[in-house]
Short mmCIF file of C-alpha atoms and ligand atoms in Angstrom, two decimals:
data_model
loop_
_atom_site.label_atom_id
_atom_site.label_comp_id
_atom_site.label_asym_id
_atom_site.label_seq_id
_atom_site.Cartn_x
_atom_site.Cartn_y
_atom_site.Cartn_z
CA TYR A 27 -22.13 61.78 -34.61
CA ASP A 28 -21.43 58.16 -33.92
CA ARG A 29 -23.46 57.82 -30.69
CA THR A 30 -26.49 55.54 -31.34
CA ASN A 31 -28.82 57.53 -29.18
CA THR A 32 -30.67 54.32 -28.28
CA LEU A 33 -31.59 53.25 -24.74
CA SER A 34 -28.73 51.28 -23.21
CA SER A 35 -30.97 48.19 -22.80
CA ARG A 36 -31.85 48.23 -26.56
CA GLN A 37 -28.94 47.65 -28.79
CA THR A 38 -30.15 46.46 -32.18
CA MET A 39 -31.33 48.49 -35.15
CA VAL A 40 -33.87 47.09 -37.56
CA HIS A 41 -34.39 48.31 -41.14
CA LEU A 42 -38.08 47.99 -41.72
CA PHE A 43 -37.60 48.38 -45.62
CA GLU A 44 -40.58 49.89 -47.41
CA TRP A 45 -42.85 49.54 -44.33
CA LYS A 46 -45.73 52.05 -43.96
CA TRP A 47 -45.52 54.61 -41.11
CA THR A 48 -48.75 53.22 -39.54
CA ASP A 49 -47.35 49.73 -39.49
CA ILE A 50 -44.08 50.71 -37.99
CA ALA A 51 -45.93 52.67 -35.19
CA ASN A 52 -47.80 49.51 -34.42
CA GLU A 53 -44.54 47.50 -34.62
CA CYS A 54 -42.76 49.69 -32.10
CA GLU A 55 -45.57 49.18 -29.55
CA ASN A 56 -46.51 45.56 -30.14
CA PHE A 57 -43.13 44.02 -30.92
CA LEU A 58 -39.87 46.00 -31.13
CA GLN A 59 -39.94 47.38 -27.62
CA ASN A 60 -40.33 43.78 -26.23
CA TYR A 61 -37.50 42.29 -28.17
CA GLY A 62 -34.55 44.63 -27.49
CA TYR A 63 -34.69 46.64 -30.70
CA GLY A 64 -33.38 50.07 -30.10
CA ALA A 65 -34.05 51.81 -33.39
CA VAL A 66 -35.77 51.44 -36.64
CA GLN A 67 -34.29 52.68 -39.93
CA ILE A 68 -37.03 53.79 -42.23
CA SER A 69 -37.25 54.19 -45.94
CA PRO A 70 -36.89 57.70 -47.34
CA PRO A 71 -39.78 59.81 -46.16
CA MET A 72 -39.49 62.71 -48.66
CA GLU A 73 -41.57 63.16 -51.79
CA HIS A 74 -40.50 60.91 -54.63
CA ILE A 75 -41.41 59.93 -58.13
CA THR A 76 -44.16 57.55 -58.94
CA ILE A 77 -44.04 55.23 -61.97
CA ASN A 78 -45.80 52.16 -63.46
CA GLN A 79 -43.24 49.77 -64.62
CA ASN A 80 -44.62 46.45 -65.87
CA ASN A 81 -47.76 47.00 -63.81
CA ASP A 82 -45.79 47.49 -60.63
CA MET A 83 -44.07 50.33 -58.81
CA PRO A 84 -40.45 49.34 -58.03
CA TRP A 85 -39.04 49.93 -54.56
CA TRP A 86 -36.26 52.23 -55.83
CA VAL A 87 -38.63 55.10 -56.56
CA ARG A 88 -37.88 56.00 -53.04
CA TYR A 89 -34.29 56.95 -54.15
CA GLN A 90 -35.60 59.62 -56.64
CA PRO A 91 -36.59 62.70 -54.53
CA VAL A 92 -38.81 65.33 -55.96
CA SER A 93 -38.92 67.62 -52.90
CA TYR A 94 -38.55 67.41 -49.08
CA LYS A 95 -42.25 67.35 -48.51
CA LEU A 96 -42.95 64.52 -46.23
CA ASP A 97 -45.26 62.60 -48.42
CA SER A 98 -44.22 59.19 -49.60
CA ARG A 99 -45.36 55.68 -50.39
CA SER A 100 -44.97 55.01 -46.67
CA GLY A 101 -47.50 57.70 -45.70
CA THR A 102 -48.09 61.39 -44.91
CA GLU A 103 -46.31 63.80 -42.68
CA ALA A 104 -49.04 63.49 -40.02
CA GLU A 105 -48.73 59.61 -40.18
CA LEU A 106 -44.86 60.15 -39.86
CA GLN A 107 -45.16 62.32 -36.91
CA ASP A 108 -47.48 59.97 -35.15
CA MET A 109 -45.22 57.07 -35.80
CA ILE A 110 -42.10 58.99 -34.40
CA ASN A 111 -44.14 59.95 -31.31
CA ARG A 112 -45.40 56.41 -30.64
CA CYS A 113 -42.02 54.77 -31.29
CA ASN A 114 -40.28 57.22 -28.94
CA LYS A 115 -42.86 56.86 -26.27
CA VAL A 116 -41.92 53.17 -26.05
CA GLY A 117 -38.15 53.68 -26.35
CA VAL A 118 -37.67 52.90 -29.97
CA ARG A 119 -35.66 55.53 -31.92
CA VAL A 120 -36.29 56.51 -35.62
CA VAL A 121 -33.29 56.66 -38.05
CA VAL A 122 -34.17 58.36 -41.37
CA ASP A 123 -32.72 57.27 -44.74
CA ALA A 124 -31.73 60.69 -46.05
CA VAL A 125 -31.17 61.00 -49.88
CA MET A 126 -28.91 64.15 -50.35
CA ASN A 127 -26.72 63.11 -53.22
CA HIS A 128 -29.19 63.61 -55.98
CA MET A 129 -32.82 64.14 -57.20
CA VAL A 130 -34.59 62.27 -59.92
CA GLY A 131 -32.96 60.46 -62.94
CA VAL A 132 -32.12 62.81 -65.89
CA GLY A 133 -35.16 63.12 -68.22
CA GLU A 134 -37.74 62.33 -65.58
CA ARG A 135 -40.53 64.80 -65.75
CA GLN A 136 -43.89 65.22 -63.94
CA GLY A 137 -46.67 64.30 -66.36
CA ALA A 138 -44.36 62.57 -69.00
CA ASP A 139 -44.84 58.90 -69.60
CA GLY A 140 -47.01 58.38 -66.58
CA VAL A 141 -44.41 59.78 -64.22
CA GLY A 142 -45.80 61.50 -61.07
CA SER A 143 -44.82 62.64 -57.62
CA THR A 144 -46.14 61.63 -54.28
CA ALA A 145 -47.20 65.16 -53.25
CA ASN A 146 -48.03 66.25 -56.74
CA SER A 147 -45.21 68.63 -56.83
CA ALA A 148 -44.08 69.72 -60.42
CA PHE A 149 -40.53 68.91 -61.51
CA ASP A 150 -38.56 68.86 -64.67
CA GLY A 151 -35.42 66.65 -64.78
CA THR A 152 -34.76 67.34 -68.36
CA ASP A 153 -31.04 67.67 -68.97
CA GLY A 154 -30.16 71.42 -68.46
CA VAL A 155 -33.64 72.36 -67.22
CA GLU A 156 -33.43 70.54 -63.85
CA THR A 157 -36.06 72.50 -61.87
CA PHE A 158 -37.68 71.31 -58.58
CA PRO A 159 -39.78 74.37 -57.44
CA SER A 160 -41.04 72.81 -54.33
CA VAL A 161 -37.43 72.84 -52.70
CA PRO A 162 -36.52 75.05 -54.65
CA TYR A 163 -33.69 73.76 -56.82
CA ALA A 164 -32.74 74.83 -60.31
CA ALA A 165 -29.93 74.08 -62.74
CA PRO A 166 -27.16 75.71 -60.71
CA SER A 167 -28.00 73.50 -57.66
CA PHE A 168 -26.60 70.52 -59.66
CA ASN A 169 -22.96 69.49 -60.44
CA ASP A 170 -23.23 69.68 -64.33
CA GLN A 171 -20.59 72.26 -64.31
CA ARG A 172 -18.08 69.89 -62.77
CA CYS A 173 -19.24 66.72 -64.50
CA HIS A 174 -21.96 66.32 -67.11
CA ARG A 175 -22.05 62.56 -67.43
CA ASP A 176 -22.64 59.26 -65.57
CA ILE A 177 -20.11 57.80 -63.19
CA GLN A 178 -18.20 55.14 -65.22
CA ASP A 179 -17.06 51.73 -63.85
CA SER A 180 -13.37 52.80 -64.17
CA ASP A 181 -13.95 55.89 -62.07
CA TYR A 182 -14.41 53.82 -58.98
CA GLN A 183 -10.83 52.94 -59.13
CA ASN A 184 -9.29 55.98 -60.51
CA SER A 185 -11.23 59.18 -59.53
CA ALA A 186 -12.66 60.20 -56.32
CA GLU A 187 -13.76 63.46 -58.14
CA ASN A 188 -15.80 61.73 -60.73
CA VAL A 189 -17.34 59.39 -58.10
CA ARG A 190 -18.53 62.47 -56.15
CA ASN A 191 -19.31 64.92 -58.99
CA CYS A 192 -20.77 62.83 -61.84
CA ARG A 193 -24.19 61.25 -61.95
CA LEU A 194 -24.91 58.06 -60.23
CA VAL A 195 -26.86 55.83 -62.62
CA GLY A 196 -28.15 58.99 -64.31
CA LEU A 197 -29.48 60.64 -61.17
CA LEU A 198 -29.19 64.35 -61.12
CA ASP A 199 -26.17 65.15 -58.86
CA LEU A 200 -26.64 67.85 -56.30
CA ASP A 201 -23.74 70.17 -55.62
CA GLN A 202 -23.38 70.02 -51.77
CA GLY A 203 -20.72 72.74 -52.05
CA ASN A 204 -23.48 75.15 -52.93
CA GLN A 205 -24.58 77.14 -49.88
CA ALA A 206 -28.18 77.25 -50.98
CA VAL A 207 -28.17 73.44 -51.50
CA ARG A 208 -26.74 73.09 -48.05
CA THR A 209 -29.32 75.28 -46.57
CA SER A 210 -32.08 73.20 -48.14
CA LEU A 211 -30.62 69.90 -47.04
CA ALA A 212 -29.96 71.02 -43.48
CA GLY A 213 -33.47 72.43 -43.47
CA TYR A 214 -34.82 68.93 -44.31
CA LEU A 215 -32.80 67.23 -41.64
CA ASN A 216 -33.73 69.90 -39.04
CA LYS A 217 -37.42 69.41 -39.76
CA LEU A 218 -36.98 65.68 -39.09
CA ILE A 219 -35.01 66.50 -35.85
CA ASP A 220 -37.89 68.74 -34.77
CA MET A 221 -40.24 65.83 -35.33
CA GLY A 222 -38.18 63.65 -32.93
CA VAL A 223 -35.88 61.47 -34.99
CA ALA A 224 -32.58 60.20 -33.50
CA GLY A 225 -30.37 60.48 -36.66
CA PHE A 226 -29.89 59.61 -40.17
CA ARG A 227 -28.53 56.93 -42.62
CA PHE A 228 -27.05 58.98 -45.31
CA ASP A 229 -27.69 57.42 -48.70
CA ALA A 230 -24.84 57.36 -51.18
CA SER A 231 -22.33 59.25 -49.06
CA LYS A 232 -19.60 57.73 -51.00
CA HIS A 233 -20.86 60.03 -53.73
CA MET A 234 -20.70 63.11 -51.57
CA TRP A 235 -17.52 64.96 -50.31
CA PRO A 236 -16.84 64.45 -46.55
CA GLY A 237 -15.89 68.19 -46.61
CA ASP A 238 -19.44 69.09 -47.64
CA LEU A 239 -21.11 66.59 -45.36
CA MET A 240 -19.42 67.97 -42.23
CA PRO A 241 -20.74 71.56 -42.68
CA ILE A 242 -24.21 70.24 -43.45
CA LEU A 243 -24.21 68.12 -40.30
CA ASN A 244 -22.88 70.99 -38.36
CA MET A 245 -25.88 73.03 -39.52
CA THR A 246 -28.22 70.55 -37.76
CA LYS A 247 -29.88 71.21 -34.45
CA ASN A 248 -29.38 69.23 -31.36
CA LEU A 249 -31.98 66.43 -30.87
CA ARG A 250 -35.18 67.22 -29.08
CA SER A 251 -34.21 67.56 -25.37
CA ASP A 252 -37.58 66.36 -24.16
CA ILE A 253 -36.76 62.98 -25.73
CA PHE A 254 -33.01 62.70 -25.76
CA GLY A 255 -31.75 65.09 -22.95
CA ALA A 256 -29.69 68.28 -23.42
CA ASN A 257 -27.03 68.79 -26.03
CA VAL A 258 -27.46 65.57 -27.92
CA ARG A 259 -26.13 65.49 -31.61
CA PRO A 260 -28.02 63.44 -34.19
CA PHE A 261 -26.68 59.97 -35.00
CA ALA A 262 -25.12 59.58 -38.41
CA VAL A 263 -24.26 56.54 -40.53
CA HIS A 264 -22.82 57.09 -43.99
CA GLU A 265 -23.41 54.52 -46.77
CA VAL A 266 -19.98 54.05 -48.21
CA ILE A 267 -19.54 50.76 -49.99
CA ASP A 268 -15.88 50.04 -49.85
CA ARG A 269 -14.48 46.59 -50.09
CA GLY A 270 -11.17 47.62 -51.03
CA GLY A 271 -9.36 48.81 -54.22
CA GLU A 272 -11.32 52.06 -54.76
CA ALA A 273 -10.49 55.76 -54.77
CA VAL A 274 -13.05 56.65 -52.25
CA THR A 275 -12.64 54.75 -48.81
CA CYS A 276 -14.66 54.50 -45.74
CA GLY A 277 -11.68 55.85 -43.95
CA ASP A 278 -12.48 59.23 -45.55
CA TYR A 279 -15.61 59.37 -43.42
CA LEU A 280 -14.39 58.63 -39.96
CA ASN A 281 -15.03 61.98 -38.28
CA ILE A 282 -18.55 62.51 -39.30
CA GLY A 283 -20.34 59.51 -37.92
CA ARG A 284 -20.23 55.84 -38.65
CA TYR A 285 -19.97 54.12 -41.97
CA THR A 286 -21.86 51.06 -43.34
CA ASN A 287 -19.35 48.28 -42.93
CA PHE A 288 -19.88 46.00 -45.84
CA ASN A 289 -16.74 43.96 -45.03
CA PHE A 290 -18.35 42.63 -41.82
CA GLY A 291 -21.38 41.05 -43.62
CA ALA A 292 -19.01 39.75 -46.30
CA ALA A 293 -16.73 37.97 -43.66
CA VAL A 294 -19.56 36.38 -41.59
CA SER A 295 -21.50 35.39 -44.88
CA ASN A 296 -18.35 33.75 -46.03
CA ALA A 297 -18.25 31.56 -42.96
CA ALA A 298 -21.92 30.82 -43.02
CA LYS A 299 -21.59 29.59 -46.64
CA GLY A 300 -18.55 27.42 -45.80
CA TYR A 301 -16.01 29.44 -47.74
CA ALA A 302 -14.19 30.61 -44.63
CA ASN A 303 -13.66 29.05 -41.18
CA TRP A 304 -15.77 30.34 -38.42
CA GLN A 305 -12.62 30.17 -36.15
CA SER A 306 -11.14 33.06 -38.04
CA LEU A 307 -13.97 35.33 -36.91
CA SER A 308 -12.43 35.35 -33.37
CA HIS A 309 -10.41 38.33 -34.75
CA LEU A 310 -13.34 40.06 -36.45
CA GLY A 311 -12.93 43.65 -35.32
CA PRO A 312 -10.63 46.55 -35.79
CA GLY A 313 -8.06 45.64 -38.31
CA TYR A 314 -9.59 42.28 -39.31
CA SER A 315 -9.19 42.22 -43.10
CA TYR A 316 -9.70 45.52 -45.05
CA GLY A 317 -12.13 48.28 -43.98
CA ASN A 318 -12.89 47.27 -40.37
CA TYR A 319 -12.28 50.34 -38.15
CA GLU A 320 -13.02 50.82 -34.48
CA ASP A 321 -16.06 49.70 -32.65
CA HIS A 322 -17.60 53.22 -32.65
CA ASP A 323 -16.93 53.76 -36.30
CA VAL A 324 -19.16 50.93 -37.80
CA LEU A 325 -22.60 50.01 -38.52
CA ASN A 326 -22.48 46.19 -39.07
CA PHE A 327 -25.05 44.07 -40.95
CA ILE A 328 -25.24 40.85 -42.84
CA ASP A 329 -27.19 42.07 -45.98
CA ASN A 330 -28.84 45.27 -46.95
CA HIS A 331 -31.74 46.16 -49.38
CA ASP A 332 -29.29 46.52 -52.23
CA ASN A 333 -26.84 43.51 -52.00
CA GLN A 334 -29.69 41.14 -51.07
CA ARG A 335 -30.83 41.95 -54.72
CA ASP A 336 -27.45 41.21 -56.51
CA ASP A 337 -27.66 38.46 -59.08
CA ASN A 338 -25.27 36.31 -57.06
CA PRO A 339 -25.22 38.03 -53.61
CA TYR A 340 -21.76 37.81 -51.88
CA VAL A 341 -23.74 37.91 -48.52
CA VAL A 342 -26.33 35.52 -47.30
CA THR A 343 -30.00 36.73 -47.30
CA TYR A 344 -33.31 35.51 -46.09
CA LYS A 345 -33.23 32.97 -49.08
CA ASN A 346 -30.38 31.12 -47.46
CA GLY A 347 -32.51 29.98 -44.41
CA ASP A 348 -30.37 28.32 -41.76
CA GLN A 349 -27.08 29.90 -43.10
CA TYR A 350 -28.72 33.31 -42.74
CA ARG A 351 -29.92 32.60 -39.18
CA MET A 352 -26.52 31.60 -38.19
CA ALA A 353 -24.88 34.63 -39.67
CA VAL A 354 -27.38 37.03 -37.99
CA ALA A 355 -26.97 35.26 -34.72
CA PHE A 356 -23.27 35.54 -34.84
CA MET A 357 -23.44 39.23 -35.61
CA LEU A 358 -25.71 39.88 -32.67
CA ALA A 359 -23.61 37.83 -30.31
CA TRP A 360 -20.27 39.27 -31.25
CA SER A 361 -19.00 42.36 -29.63
CA TYR A 362 -18.30 44.75 -32.51
CA GLY A 363 -20.09 47.64 -33.94
CA TYR A 364 -23.72 48.76 -33.95
CA PRO A 365 -25.66 45.87 -35.54
CA ARG A 366 -28.46 46.35 -37.94
CA VAL A 367 -30.98 43.60 -38.91
CA MET A 368 -32.44 43.49 -42.31
CA SER A 369 -36.27 43.08 -42.60
CA SER A 370 -37.39 42.41 -46.14
CA PHE A 371 -40.32 41.61 -48.27
CA TYR A 372 -40.30 38.46 -50.54
CA PHE A 373 -39.06 39.21 -54.04
CA ASN A 374 -38.20 37.27 -57.21
CA ASP A 375 -37.31 40.28 -59.55
CA HIS A 376 -34.80 42.85 -58.20
CA ASN A 377 -37.10 45.75 -59.27
CA GLN A 378 -40.23 44.37 -57.63
CA GLY A 379 -41.98 46.79 -55.31
CA PRO A 380 -43.21 46.02 -51.71
CA PRO A 381 -46.44 44.00 -51.34
CA ASN A 382 -49.19 46.26 -52.69
CA ASN A 383 -52.65 46.37 -53.90
CA GLY A 384 -52.03 46.97 -57.49
CA ALA A 385 -52.44 49.69 -60.13
CA GLY A 386 -55.93 50.54 -59.18
CA SER A 387 -54.85 51.60 -55.72
CA GLY A 388 -51.74 53.43 -56.99
CA PHE A 389 -49.70 50.46 -55.75
CA ALA A 390 -50.74 51.22 -52.10
CA THR A 391 -48.43 49.22 -49.73
CA ARG A 392 -50.09 46.37 -47.94
CA SER A 393 -49.67 45.78 -44.19
CA PRO A 394 -47.89 42.71 -42.66
CA THR A 395 -50.06 40.21 -40.92
CA PHE A 396 -48.84 38.07 -38.09
CA ASN A 397 -48.95 34.27 -37.12
CA PRO A 398 -49.73 33.07 -33.52
CA ASP A 399 -45.98 32.45 -33.08
CA LEU A 400 -45.35 36.23 -33.85
CA THR A 401 -43.69 35.62 -37.12
CA CYS A 402 -45.13 37.42 -40.15
CA ASN A 403 -47.61 35.59 -42.30
CA SER A 404 -45.67 34.85 -45.66
CA ASP A 405 -49.08 35.43 -47.48
CA SER A 406 -48.77 39.01 -46.73
CA GLY A 407 -45.54 39.18 -48.65
CA TRP A 408 -43.35 40.30 -45.73
CA VAL A 409 -40.38 38.29 -44.56
CA CYS A 410 -39.94 40.02 -41.31
CA GLU A 411 -36.47 38.55 -40.60
CA HIS A 412 -36.56 40.66 -37.24
CA ARG A 413 -39.35 38.54 -35.94
CA TRP A 414 -37.78 35.09 -36.70
CA PRO A 415 -37.53 33.33 -33.39
CA THR A 416 -33.73 33.03 -33.51
CA ILE A 417 -33.28 36.61 -34.46
CA ARG A 418 -35.66 38.25 -32.04
CA GLN A 419 -34.13 36.13 -29.23
CA MET A 420 -30.63 37.06 -30.27
CA SER A 421 -31.60 40.77 -30.21
CA LEU A 422 -32.49 40.17 -26.55
CA PHE A 423 -29.14 38.52 -26.11
CA ARG A 424 -27.49 41.59 -27.56
CA SER A 425 -29.27 43.89 -25.22
CA VAL A 426 -28.12 42.16 -22.05
CA SER A 427 -24.54 41.87 -23.48
CA SER A 428 -24.26 45.67 -24.04
CA GLY A 429 -20.91 46.96 -22.90
CA ARG A 430 -19.64 43.54 -22.06
CA ALA A 431 -16.45 42.43 -23.80
CA ALA A 432 -16.04 39.09 -25.41
CA ALA A 433 -14.19 36.72 -23.06
CA GLU A 434 -13.29 33.15 -22.71
CA VAL A 435 -12.97 32.74 -26.45
CA VAL A 436 -12.54 29.20 -27.48
CA THR A 437 -11.83 28.09 -31.11
CA GLN A 438 -11.37 24.86 -32.85
CA SER A 439 -11.39 24.04 -36.52
CA ASN A 440 -14.63 25.79 -37.85
CA ARG A 441 -15.94 26.28 -34.26
CA ILE A 442 -16.14 29.26 -32.07
CA ALA A 443 -17.41 29.93 -28.53
CA PHE A 444 -17.23 33.04 -26.33
CA ALA A 445 -18.82 34.72 -23.39
CA ARG A 446 -20.02 38.27 -22.99
CA GLU A 447 -18.52 38.91 -19.55
CA SER A 448 -21.08 37.83 -16.99
CA ALA A 449 -24.04 38.48 -19.30
CA ALA A 450 -24.18 35.83 -22.01
CA PHE A 451 -22.56 32.86 -23.73
CA PHE A 452 -22.50 31.71 -27.32
CA ALA A 453 -21.09 28.60 -29.07
CA LEU A 454 -21.21 27.83 -32.80
CA ASN A 455 -20.24 24.57 -34.27
CA GLY A 456 -19.53 24.68 -37.98
CA GLN A 457 -18.47 21.00 -38.00
CA SER A 458 -21.05 18.22 -38.84
CA GLY A 459 -20.36 16.23 -35.54
CA ASP A 460 -21.39 17.08 -32.03
CA TRP A 461 -19.08 19.37 -30.03
CA THR A 462 -19.27 18.54 -26.26
CA GLN A 463 -17.10 20.40 -23.83
CA THR A 464 -17.00 22.17 -20.46
CA PHE A 465 -17.09 25.83 -21.18
CA GLN A 466 -16.53 28.85 -18.82
CA THR A 467 -19.69 30.83 -19.38
CA THR A 468 -18.79 33.66 -16.92
CA LEU A 469 -22.54 33.48 -16.04
CA PRO A 470 -23.81 33.31 -12.54
CA PRO A 471 -24.83 29.87 -11.37
CA GLY A 472 -28.37 28.88 -12.59
CA GLU A 473 -30.33 27.41 -15.49
CA TYR A 474 -30.53 29.10 -18.82
CA CYS A 475 -32.53 28.37 -22.01
CA ASP A 476 -31.00 28.21 -25.46
CA GLN A 477 -32.15 31.24 -27.44
CA TYR A 478 -30.95 29.95 -30.81
CA ASN A 479 -33.44 27.04 -31.20
CA GLY A 480 -35.68 27.98 -28.36
CA ALA A 481 -36.48 30.55 -25.64
CA LEU A 482 -37.46 31.15 -21.98
CA ASP A 483 -41.19 30.95 -22.07
CA ASN A 484 -43.31 31.04 -18.89
CA ASN A 485 -40.21 30.53 -16.88
CA GLN A 486 -39.42 27.26 -18.73
CA CYS A 487 -37.11 26.35 -21.63
CA THR A 488 -38.78 25.44 -24.93
CA SER A 489 -35.72 23.83 -26.11
CA LEU A 490 -32.20 23.09 -24.63
CA LYS A 491 -31.53 24.04 -20.96
CA VAL A 492 -27.90 24.88 -19.92
CA SER A 493 -26.92 24.44 -16.22
CA VAL A 494 -24.23 26.78 -14.97
CA GLY A 495 -22.34 25.78 -11.84
CA PHE A 496 -20.96 27.80 -9.02
CA ASP A 497 -17.74 28.12 -11.00
CA GLY A 498 -19.44 29.57 -14.01
CA LYS A 499 -18.80 26.41 -15.95
CA ALA A 500 -21.27 24.30 -18.00
CA VAL A 501 -21.03 21.14 -19.94
CA ILE A 502 -22.73 21.85 -23.28
CA THR A 503 -23.24 19.76 -26.40
CA ILE A 504 -23.69 21.75 -29.63
CA LYS A 505 -24.89 19.63 -32.41
CA GLY A 506 -23.26 19.86 -35.92
CA ASN A 507 -24.10 23.06 -37.76
CA GLN A 508 -25.89 24.34 -34.81
CA VAL A 509 -25.44 27.14 -32.15
CA VAL A 510 -26.23 27.31 -28.45
CA ALA A 511 -26.79 30.82 -27.08
CA VAL A 512 -27.74 31.64 -23.47
CA SER A 513 -27.91 34.97 -21.61
CA GLN A 514 -29.30 36.93 -18.61
CA ALA A 515 -32.43 37.38 -20.78
CA SER A 516 -33.06 33.60 -20.93
CA ARG A 517 -32.37 32.73 -17.32
CA VAL A 518 -34.87 30.60 -15.54
CA ASP A 519 -36.06 32.20 -12.30
CA GLY A 520 -34.14 35.30 -13.53
CA PRO A 521 -34.70 38.68 -12.08
C1 LM2 B 612 -28.03 53.92 -52.79
N1 LM2 B 612 -27.05 54.04 -51.87
O1 LM2 B 612 -26.03 54.60 -52.27
C2 LM2 B 612 -29.25 53.09 -52.38
O2 LM2 B 612 -28.95 52.27 -51.39
C3 LM2 B 612 -29.60 52.37 -53.72
O3 LM2 B 612 -30.75 51.53 -53.43
C4 LM2 B 612 -29.94 53.46 -54.82
O4 LM2 B 612 -30.16 52.87 -56.05
C5 LM2 B 612 -28.75 54.37 -55.01
N2 LM2 B 612 -27.85 54.60 -53.89
C6 LM2 B 612 -29.33 55.69 -55.46
O5 LM2 B 612 -30.06 56.32 -54.36
C7 LM2 B 612 -31.57 52.47 -56.30
C8 LM2 B 612 -31.61 51.33 -57.34
C9 LM2 B 612 -31.30 51.89 -58.78
C10 LM2 B 612 -32.28 53.06 -59.12
C11 LM2 B 612 -32.03 54.22 -58.08
C12 LM2 B 612 -32.90 55.43 -58.18
O6 LM2 B 612 -30.68 50.37 -56.98
O7 LM2 B 612 -31.49 50.83 -59.62
O8 LM2 B 612 -32.01 53.48 -60.36
O9 LM2 B 612 -32.30 53.63 -56.68
O10 LM2 B 612 -34.25 55.05 -58.22
C13 LM2 B 612 -33.09 53.62 -61.16
C14 LM2 B 612 -33.07 52.57 -62.46
C15 LM2 B 612 -31.80 52.95 -63.14
C16 LM2 B 612 -32.01 54.38 -63.70
C17 LM2 B 612 -32.07 55.32 -62.55
C18 LM2 B 612 -32.24 56.78 -63.01
O11 LM2 B 612 -32.99 51.28 -61.87
O12 LM2 B 612 -31.78 52.09 -64.36
O13 LM2 B 612 -30.65 54.70 -64.39
O14 LM2 B 612 -33.25 54.94 -61.73
O15 LM2 B 612 -33.47 56.95 -63.80
C19 LM2 B 612 -30.84 54.97 -65.73
CA1 CA B 613 -22.60 63.33 -55.95
#
């Protein structure tokens, strides 16, 4: 389940958090396919609750399932199918955020206090009632027998049982050991597989037993052979937040797909913020600090939709500007794991919903609009980190580096440079003064455009040009707190 199922020339996943299906379809065709993006992680597509909270609808309603009907704030089933078709047609795969741990918060009930559901399915999450007829689930589908309370802070250190069987922030906890529940969940996944998705990001896997997830995954079909070829299993990445010191570990999930490696983003963010030395990241990979397993085990990212909302994020986010740019660039250059780029909307309050047209429209999500330089117009409310010039160029860099080991690693205090064998070269200078040196780039002789502050455009460099000699060497100056990145994708007179 760890194979990414992306095209080999497309290596980066982007999380288009809270985007509408119609907008994602356009994005695959107009942008993602041209910038090396291999897959898009979408927000949960199943039916969810609707609420009005302070004249807004928070983003997190997407994590309170009501049924597996494919009607959500992002659009209808027909729109979802059209998006999957159009993205696959241009070689961009769809990864679905699957919420299998729970249903709505205890006490939520259709019709009570302005609470509704996106496909108008009835449901009653009253404690002990717990009915979701559109699935159907009823009280025995849930874990109340094993644990009838919320997970407490101390459980995280002491009790894997409680972390997996009790309620996560009051959300009604499904019993994935129950055969009927397994059948419903696998049915949901299989429906999406039939529609043409490439795999799943499993929400809250930390709160489900690996011994239950494995049989559910084994109940899934092979992916569509007309899109993926014969006998291809779905991609799976399990959301397991494990930064050490807890009863549940990411190591528990190694045989059932990848896990979300929160330790990677923490390490790179620390360097970007100046709390750690960039030099130390030359060992970032299997065995580097706690929780970094093999290349094929990890999905790496700098920030995600949860930790970017922390009061004091331990990772850098779009709000950190240049530090963020540097962190994401390093992730995409470095040869470890399957990288995922976060794409956000601007927010001040952590509950704030995506850009929308207000209560009168049922808080209908607005579409992004674009500037001539291809970035998103900030007036539309969307950050679109994946369209930032540096990040989109580094996604191209990643694509041509696929399968190439890091080589010719050079480090100095707070500086790191490396090649991706014959494909690319990256140098990061975390000091304030210039760094001038002759580097072995491993690239074929020629001229290459910097992709960090510029690009190859009309066969010319918009910023720095690097000349590589017949010996693969180049003299390069990297200014203080800057990066130079070149690759086969930025070669002047390239193929
Ligand atoms: C996740 N991964 O394991 C998601 O990445 C994360 O975004 C989800 O939490 C969480 N697990 C459950 O799917 C979010 C959000 C919570 C929110 C839940 C459910 O961070 O704040 O909880 O979704 O919508 C909300 C309220 C909370 C309330 C709960 C139940 O914020 O105060 O708890 O609903 O009614 C009483
Ligand atoms: Ca659970």
